[in-house]
mmCIF file of C-alpha atoms in Angstrom:
data_model
loop_
_atom_site.group_PDB
_atom_site.id
_atom_site.type_symbol
_atom_site.label_atom_id
_atom_site.label_comp_id
_atom_site.label_asym_id
_atom_site.label_seq_id
_atom_site.Cartn_x
_atom_site.Cartn_y
_atom_site.Cartn_z
ATOM 1 C CA UNK G 1 -30.110 82.425 36.807
ATOM 2 C CA UNK G 2 -30.137 82.622 40.563
ATOM 3 C CA UNK G 3 -31.455 85.835 42.070
ATOM 4 C CA UNK G 4 -33.451 86.450 45.239
ATOM 5 C CA UNK G 5 -34.947 89.858 45.942
ATOM 6 C CA UNK G 6 -36.483 91.373 49.045
ATOM 7 C CA UNK G 7 -37.657 94.793 50.089
ATOM 8 C CA UNK G 8 -35.190 96.444 52.446
ATOM 9 C CA UNK G 9 -37.358 97.672 55.276
ATOM 10 C CA UNK G 10 -40.699 97.085 56.999
ATOM 11 C CA UNK G 11 -42.121 98.876 60.008
ATOM 12 C CA UNK G 12 -45.141 97.618 61.955
ATOM 13 C CA UNK G 13 -46.792 98.255 65.304
ATOM 14 C CA UNK G 14 -46.629 95.709 68.085
ATOM 15 C CA UNK G 15 -49.566 93.333 67.877
ATOM 16 C CA UNK G 16 -50.079 93.806 64.142
ATOM 17 C CA UNK G 17 -49.228 91.197 61.533
ATOM 18 C CA UNK G 18 -46.044 91.544 59.492
ATOM 19 C CA UNK G 19 -45.706 90.292 55.954
ATOM 20 C CA UNK G 20 -42.243 90.043 54.467
ATOM 21 C CA UNK G 21 -42.032 89.321 50.761
ATOM 22 C CA UNK G 22 -39.442 87.675 48.567
ATOM 23 C CA UNK G 23 -39.192 86.941 44.859
ATOM 24 C CA UNK G 24 -36.897 84.488 43.202
ATOM 25 C CA UNK G 25 -36.097 83.817 39.600
ATOM 26 C CA UNK G 26 -34.990 80.201 39.384
ATOM 27 C CA UNK G 27 -37.897 77.806 38.973
ATOM 28 C CA UNK G 28 -35.688 74.820 39.747
ATOM 29 C CA UNK G 29 -35.360 75.726 43.412
ATOM 30 C CA UNK G 30 -36.189 72.839 45.693
ATOM 31 C CA UNK G 31 -36.534 74.379 49.136
ATOM 32 C CA UNK G 32 -37.114 77.955 50.225
ATOM 33 C CA UNK G 33 -36.047 79.183 53.625
ATOM 34 C CA UNK G 34 -36.561 82.028 56.038
ATOM 35 C CA UNK G 35 -33.758 83.015 58.376
ATOM 36 C CA UNK G 36 -33.732 85.641 61.122
ATOM 37 C CA UNK G 37 -30.683 87.672 62.132
ATOM 38 C CA UNK G 38 -30.688 89.643 65.354
ATOM 39 C CA UNK G 39 -28.064 92.360 65.931
ATOM 40 C CA UNK G 40 -24.615 90.912 66.470
ATOM 41 C CA UNK G 41 -25.741 87.351 65.893
ATOM 42 C CA UNK G 42 -25.640 84.735 63.183
ATOM 43 C CA UNK G 43 -28.533 83.689 61.011
ATOM 44 C CA UNK G 44 -31.137 81.558 62.735
ATOM 45 C CA UNK G 45 -33.339 79.232 60.727
ATOM 46 C CA UNK G 46 -37.011 80.095 61.210
ATOM 47 C CA UNK G 47 -38.731 77.768 58.788
ATOM 48 C CA UNK G 48 -38.547 76.300 55.310
ATOM 49 C CA UNK G 49 -40.991 75.100 52.695
ATOM 50 C CA UNK G 50 -40.652 72.488 50.016
ATOM 51 C CA UNK G 51 -41.286 73.858 46.550
ATOM 52 C CA UNK G 52 -44.307 71.618 45.916
ATOM 53 C CA UNK G 53 -46.172 73.100 48.887
ATOM 54 C CA UNK G 54 -48.328 76.216 48.911
ATOM 55 C CA UNK G 55 -48.387 76.981 52.591
ATOM 56 C CA UNK G 56 -46.741 76.045 55.839
ATOM 57 C CA UNK G 57 -47.761 77.215 59.291
ATOM 58 C CA UNK G 58 -45.642 77.076 62.419
ATOM 59 C CA UNK G 59 -47.110 78.824 65.456
ATOM 60 C CA UNK G 60 -47.075 82.561 64.665
ATOM 61 C CA UNK G 61 -45.329 82.039 61.333
ATOM 62 C CA UNK G 62 -47.093 81.374 58.033
ATOM 63 C CA UNK G 63 -45.179 80.834 54.826
ATOM 64 C CA UNK G 64 -46.977 81.219 51.511
ATOM 65 C CA UNK G 65 -45.454 80.092 48.239
ATOM 66 C CA UNK G 66 -46.743 81.080 44.811
ATOM 67 C CA UNK G 67 -44.666 79.039 42.403
ATOM 68 C CA UNK G 68 -46.287 80.533 39.326
ATOM 69 C CA UNK G 69 -45.225 84.035 40.315
ATOM 70 C CA UNK G 70 -42.060 82.858 42.083
ATOM 71 C CA UNK G 71 -43.176 84.714 45.185
ATOM 72 C CA UNK G 72 -42.561 83.722 48.789
ATOM 73 C CA UNK G 73 -43.909 85.483 51.854
ATOM 74 C CA UNK G 74 -43.491 85.196 55.600
ATOM 75 C CA UNK G 75 -46.337 86.337 57.798
ATOM 76 C CA UNK G 76 -45.701 86.914 61.485
ATOM 77 C CA UNK G 77 -48.889 87.122 63.517
ATOM 78 C CA UNK G 78 -49.112 89.284 66.642
ATOM 79 C CA UNK G 79 -45.694 90.830 65.979
ATOM 80 C CA UNK G 80 -43.659 91.534 69.110
ATOM 81 C CA UNK G 81 -40.725 93.878 69.732
ATOM 82 C CA UNK G 82 -38.537 90.778 69.975
ATOM 83 C CA UNK G 83 -39.315 90.084 66.330
ATOM 84 C CA UNK G 84 -37.299 93.147 65.310
ATOM 85 C CA UNK G 85 -34.477 91.758 63.203
ATOM 86 C CA UNK G 86 -33.337 91.246 59.625
ATOM 87 C CA UNK G 87 -35.156 88.469 57.781
ATOM 88 C CA UNK G 88 -33.511 86.655 54.893
ATOM 89 C CA UNK G 89 -35.155 84.407 52.370
ATOM 90 C CA UNK G 90 -33.013 81.827 50.593
ATOM 91 C CA UNK G 91 -33.405 79.118 48.006
ATOM 92 C CA UNK G 92 -31.630 75.875 47.292
ATOM 93 C CA UNK G 93 -31.262 73.790 44.152
ATOM 94 C CA UNK G 94 -30.744 70.284 45.381
ATOM 95 C CA UNK G 95 -31.711 68.818 42.009
ATOM 96 C CA UNK G 96 -28.626 70.408 40.450
ATOM 97 C CA UNK G 97 -26.336 68.892 43.047
ATOM 98 C CA UNK G 98 -25.307 72.324 44.230
ATOM 99 C CA UNK G 99 -25.730 72.426 47.982
ATOM 100 C CA UNK G 100 -25.236 76.137 48.604
ATOM 101 C CA UNK G 101 -28.104 78.503 49.362
ATOM 102 C CA UNK G 102 -28.722 81.770 47.538
ATOM 103 C CA UNK G 103 -29.757 84.483 49.961
ATOM 104 C CA UNK G 104 -31.718 87.657 49.420
ATOM 105 C CA UNK G 105 -30.407 90.961 50.712
ATOM 106 C CA UNK G 106 -32.569 90.819 53.840
ATOM 107 C CA UNK G 107 -35.577 92.810 55.089
ATOM 108 C CA UNK G 108 -35.130 94.826 58.243
ATOM 109 C CA UNK G 109 -38.280 94.531 60.370
ATOM 110 C CA UNK G 110 -38.805 97.281 62.907
ATOM 111 C CA UNK G 111 -41.558 96.745 65.467
ATOM 112 C CA UNK G 112 -42.871 99.909 67.118
ATOM 113 C CA UNK G 113 -44.159 99.510 70.684
ATOM 114 C CA UNK K 1 -25.143 70.003 70.568
ATOM 115 C CA UNK K 2 -23.274 73.297 70.969
ATOM 116 C CA UNK K 3 -24.022 74.418 67.431
ATOM 117 C CA UNK K 4 -21.455 75.854 65.045
ATOM 118 C CA UNK K 5 -18.561 77.377 66.954
ATOM 119 C CA UNK K 6 -16.438 80.199 65.587
ATOM 120 C CA UNK K 7 -13.385 81.888 66.997
ATOM 121 C CA UNK K 8 -12.421 84.544 67.624
ATOM 122 C CA UNK K 9 -15.684 86.490 67.922
ATOM 123 C CA UNK K 10 -13.897 89.753 67.281
ATOM 124 C CA UNK K 11 -10.577 90.434 65.600
ATOM 125 C CA UNK K 12 -8.887 93.773 65.120
ATOM 126 C CA UNK K 13 -5.702 93.801 63.117
ATOM 127 C CA UNK K 14 -3.549 96.103 61.083
ATOM 128 C CA UNK K 15 -3.310 96.126 57.333
ATOM 129 C CA UNK K 16 -0.788 93.606 56.066
ATOM 130 C CA UNK K 17 -1.156 91.200 58.954
ATOM 131 C CA UNK K 18 -2.255 87.601 58.584
ATOM 132 C CA UNK K 19 -5.689 86.738 59.963
ATOM 133 C CA UNK K 20 -6.969 83.238 60.696
ATOM 134 C CA UNK K 21 -10.601 82.549 61.432
ATOM 135 C CA UNK K 22 -11.690 79.207 62.846
ATOM 136 C CA UNK K 23 -14.813 77.126 62.691
ATOM 137 C CA UNK K 24 -16.055 73.932 64.260
ATOM 138 C CA UNK K 25 -19.152 72.588 62.506
ATOM 139 C CA UNK K 26 -21.970 70.657 64.138
ATOM 140 C CA UNK K 27 -20.900 67.080 64.731
ATOM 141 C CA UNK K 28 -22.106 64.791 61.944
ATOM 142 C CA UNK K 29 -22.569 67.550 59.386
ATOM 143 C CA UNK K 30 -20.754 66.899 56.129
ATOM 144 C CA UNK K 31 -21.072 70.336 54.502
ATOM 145 C CA UNK K 32 -19.296 73.451 55.692
ATOM 146 C CA UNK K 33 -19.757 76.954 54.300
ATOM 147 C CA UNK K 34 -17.887 80.237 54.755
ATOM 148 C CA UNK K 35 -19.791 83.496 54.189
ATOM 149 C CA UNK K 36 -18.885 87.150 54.412
ATOM 150 C CA UNK K 37 -21.417 89.833 55.339
ATOM 151 C CA UNK K 38 -21.013 93.551 54.673
ATOM 152 C CA UNK K 39 -23.455 96.413 54.445
ATOM 153 C CA UNK K 40 -22.570 97.038 50.826
ATOM 154 C CA UNK K 41 -22.590 93.495 49.475
ATOM 155 C CA UNK K 42 -24.850 91.645 51.886
ATOM 156 C CA UNK K 43 -24.213 87.964 52.522
ATOM 157 C CA UNK K 44 -21.714 86.402 50.120
ATOM 158 C CA UNK K 45 -20.768 82.748 49.886
ATOM 159 C CA UNK K 46 -16.983 82.439 49.806
ATOM 160 C CA UNK K 47 -16.412 78.688 49.677
ATOM 161 C CA UNK K 48 -17.991 75.433 50.703
ATOM 162 C CA UNK K 49 -16.704 71.957 51.523
ATOM 163 C CA UNK K 50 -18.227 68.509 51.366
ATOM 164 C CA UNK K 51 -16.549 65.774 53.405
ATOM 165 C CA UNK K 52 -13.567 68.103 53.919
ATOM 166 C CA UNK K 53 -13.089 68.653 50.172
ATOM 167 C CA UNK K 54 -13.564 72.146 48.679
ATOM 168 C CA UNK K 55 -16.439 72.021 46.204
ATOM 169 C CA UNK K 56 -16.919 75.618 45.115
ATOM 170 C CA UNK K 57 -14.461 78.412 45.865
ATOM 171 C CA UNK K 58 -15.684 80.782 43.175
ATOM 172 C CA UNK K 59 -16.692 83.313 45.806
ATOM 173 C CA UNK K 60 -13.224 83.676 47.280
ATOM 174 C CA UNK K 61 -12.294 87.282 46.509
ATOM 175 C CA UNK K 62 -8.676 86.809 45.547
ATOM 176 C CA UNK K 63 -5.529 84.886 46.248
ATOM 177 C CA UNK K 64 -5.114 86.559 49.613
ATOM 178 C CA UNK K 65 -7.940 84.350 50.870
ATOM 179 C CA UNK K 66 -7.519 80.648 51.510
ATOM 180 C CA UNK K 67 -9.618 78.057 53.331
ATOM 181 C CA UNK K 68 -8.807 74.613 54.605
ATOM 182 C CA UNK K 69 -10.659 71.787 56.247
ATOM 183 C CA UNK K 70 -8.103 69.305 57.588
ATOM 184 C CA UNK K 71 -10.752 67.159 59.265
ATOM 185 C CA UNK K 72 -14.496 66.900 59.742
ATOM 186 C CA UNK K 73 -14.518 69.014 62.877
ATOM 187 C CA UNK K 74 -12.348 71.971 61.951
ATOM 188 C CA UNK K 75 -11.957 74.576 59.224
ATOM 189 C CA UNK K 76 -9.938 77.754 58.842
ATOM 190 C CA UNK K 77 -10.263 80.828 56.676
ATOM 191 C CA UNK K 78 -7.024 82.732 56.282
ATOM 192 C CA UNK K 79 -6.420 86.192 54.873
ATOM 193 C CA UNK K 80 -2.825 87.085 54.092
ATOM 194 C CA UNK K 81 -2.105 89.958 53.835
ATOM 195 C CA UNK K 82 -5.227 91.592 55.206
ATOM 196 C CA UNK K 83 -6.576 94.874 53.841
ATOM 197 C CA UNK K 84 -9.104 97.378 55.247
ATOM 198 C CA UNK K 85 -11.671 96.300 52.635
ATOM 199 C CA UNK K 86 -11.668 92.830 54.193
ATOM 200 C CA UNK K 87 -13.412 94.277 57.246
ATOM 201 C CA UNK K 88 -16.688 92.356 57.567
ATOM 202 C CA UNK K 89 -18.466 89.720 59.603
ATOM 203 C CA UNK K 90 -17.427 86.234 58.560
ATOM 204 C CA UNK K 91 -19.865 83.404 59.158
ATOM 205 C CA UNK K 92 -19.347 79.695 59.105
ATOM 206 C CA UNK K 93 -22.336 77.384 58.565
ATOM 207 C CA UNK K 94 -22.770 73.636 58.360
ATOM 208 C CA UNK K 95 -25.397 71.237 57.069
ATOM 209 C CA UNK K 96 -26.099 67.527 56.803
ATOM 210 C CA UNK K 97 -26.434 66.316 53.223
ATOM 211 C CA UNK K 98 -28.514 63.305 54.210
ATOM 212 C CA UNK K 99 -31.254 65.385 55.789
ATOM 213 C CA UNK K 100 -33.185 65.814 52.554
ATOM 214 C CA UNK K 101 -32.971 69.596 52.759
ATOM 215 C CA UNK K 102 -30.114 72.083 52.513
ATOM 216 C CA UNK K 103 -30.849 73.621 55.905
ATOM 217 C CA UNK K 104 -27.742 75.399 57.075
ATOM 218 C CA UNK K 105 -26.912 76.201 60.684
ATOM 219 C CA UNK K 106 -24.882 79.320 61.248
ATOM 220 C CA UNK K 107 -22.252 80.182 63.793
ATOM 221 C CA UNK K 108 -22.274 83.531 65.629
ATOM 222 C CA UNK K 109 -19.715 85.026 63.259
ATOM 223 C CA UNK K 110 -16.324 86.695 63.562
ATOM 224 C CA UNK K 111 -16.308 90.457 63.260
ATOM 225 C CA UNK K 112 -13.064 91.409 61.539
ATOM 226 C CA UNK K 113 -11.753 94.959 61.535
ATOM 227 C CA UNK K 114 -8.635 95.716 59.514
ATOM 228 C CA UNK K 115 -7.137 99.106 60.300
#
């Protein structure tokens, strides 16, 4: 079945690295995504990774995918106060023809100055 | 491109009234999604369209909710009659099926308050 789980809250100090984790249950997922939601705003796509990749790096963001354990993580290097937001992971199942994403419940990242 | 456009940004109404939320997807996108976000239930997919045709409406809560997409550049989500438990932020998102991914682009949302 489709289920995406995330921890609810993470607090870090400015300048430290943040690691936000996500687990999913469906091994047929094709792409996995990270979205960011700032207060009062919609979800903004940060990055995505194809399911046959292990890692993807984009500036301060590093995505790691462990397909065996169905574990996805987002690492933010040199975390800034502007990174405070809710982060959602999501998966898609393009092979099934279903085009909707399944979202996790979101992890609230709080960055302490 | 202006991105996904939603209107109104905020809506306050009284129980029993009809509410219509509007969405303009990104030009060229052929998928459109309506989501609802609440503290209790998180982000829920209500319905999605492909080429203006509803594909999956299994997330629509009940018959009080209806969605239409009369053309490729416009969709509405209607609640009639509205109830206090419908209070939430409603998001519209769009994607391009030919992109090779399911990347969805979200609008800013409509915050609905039903008194």
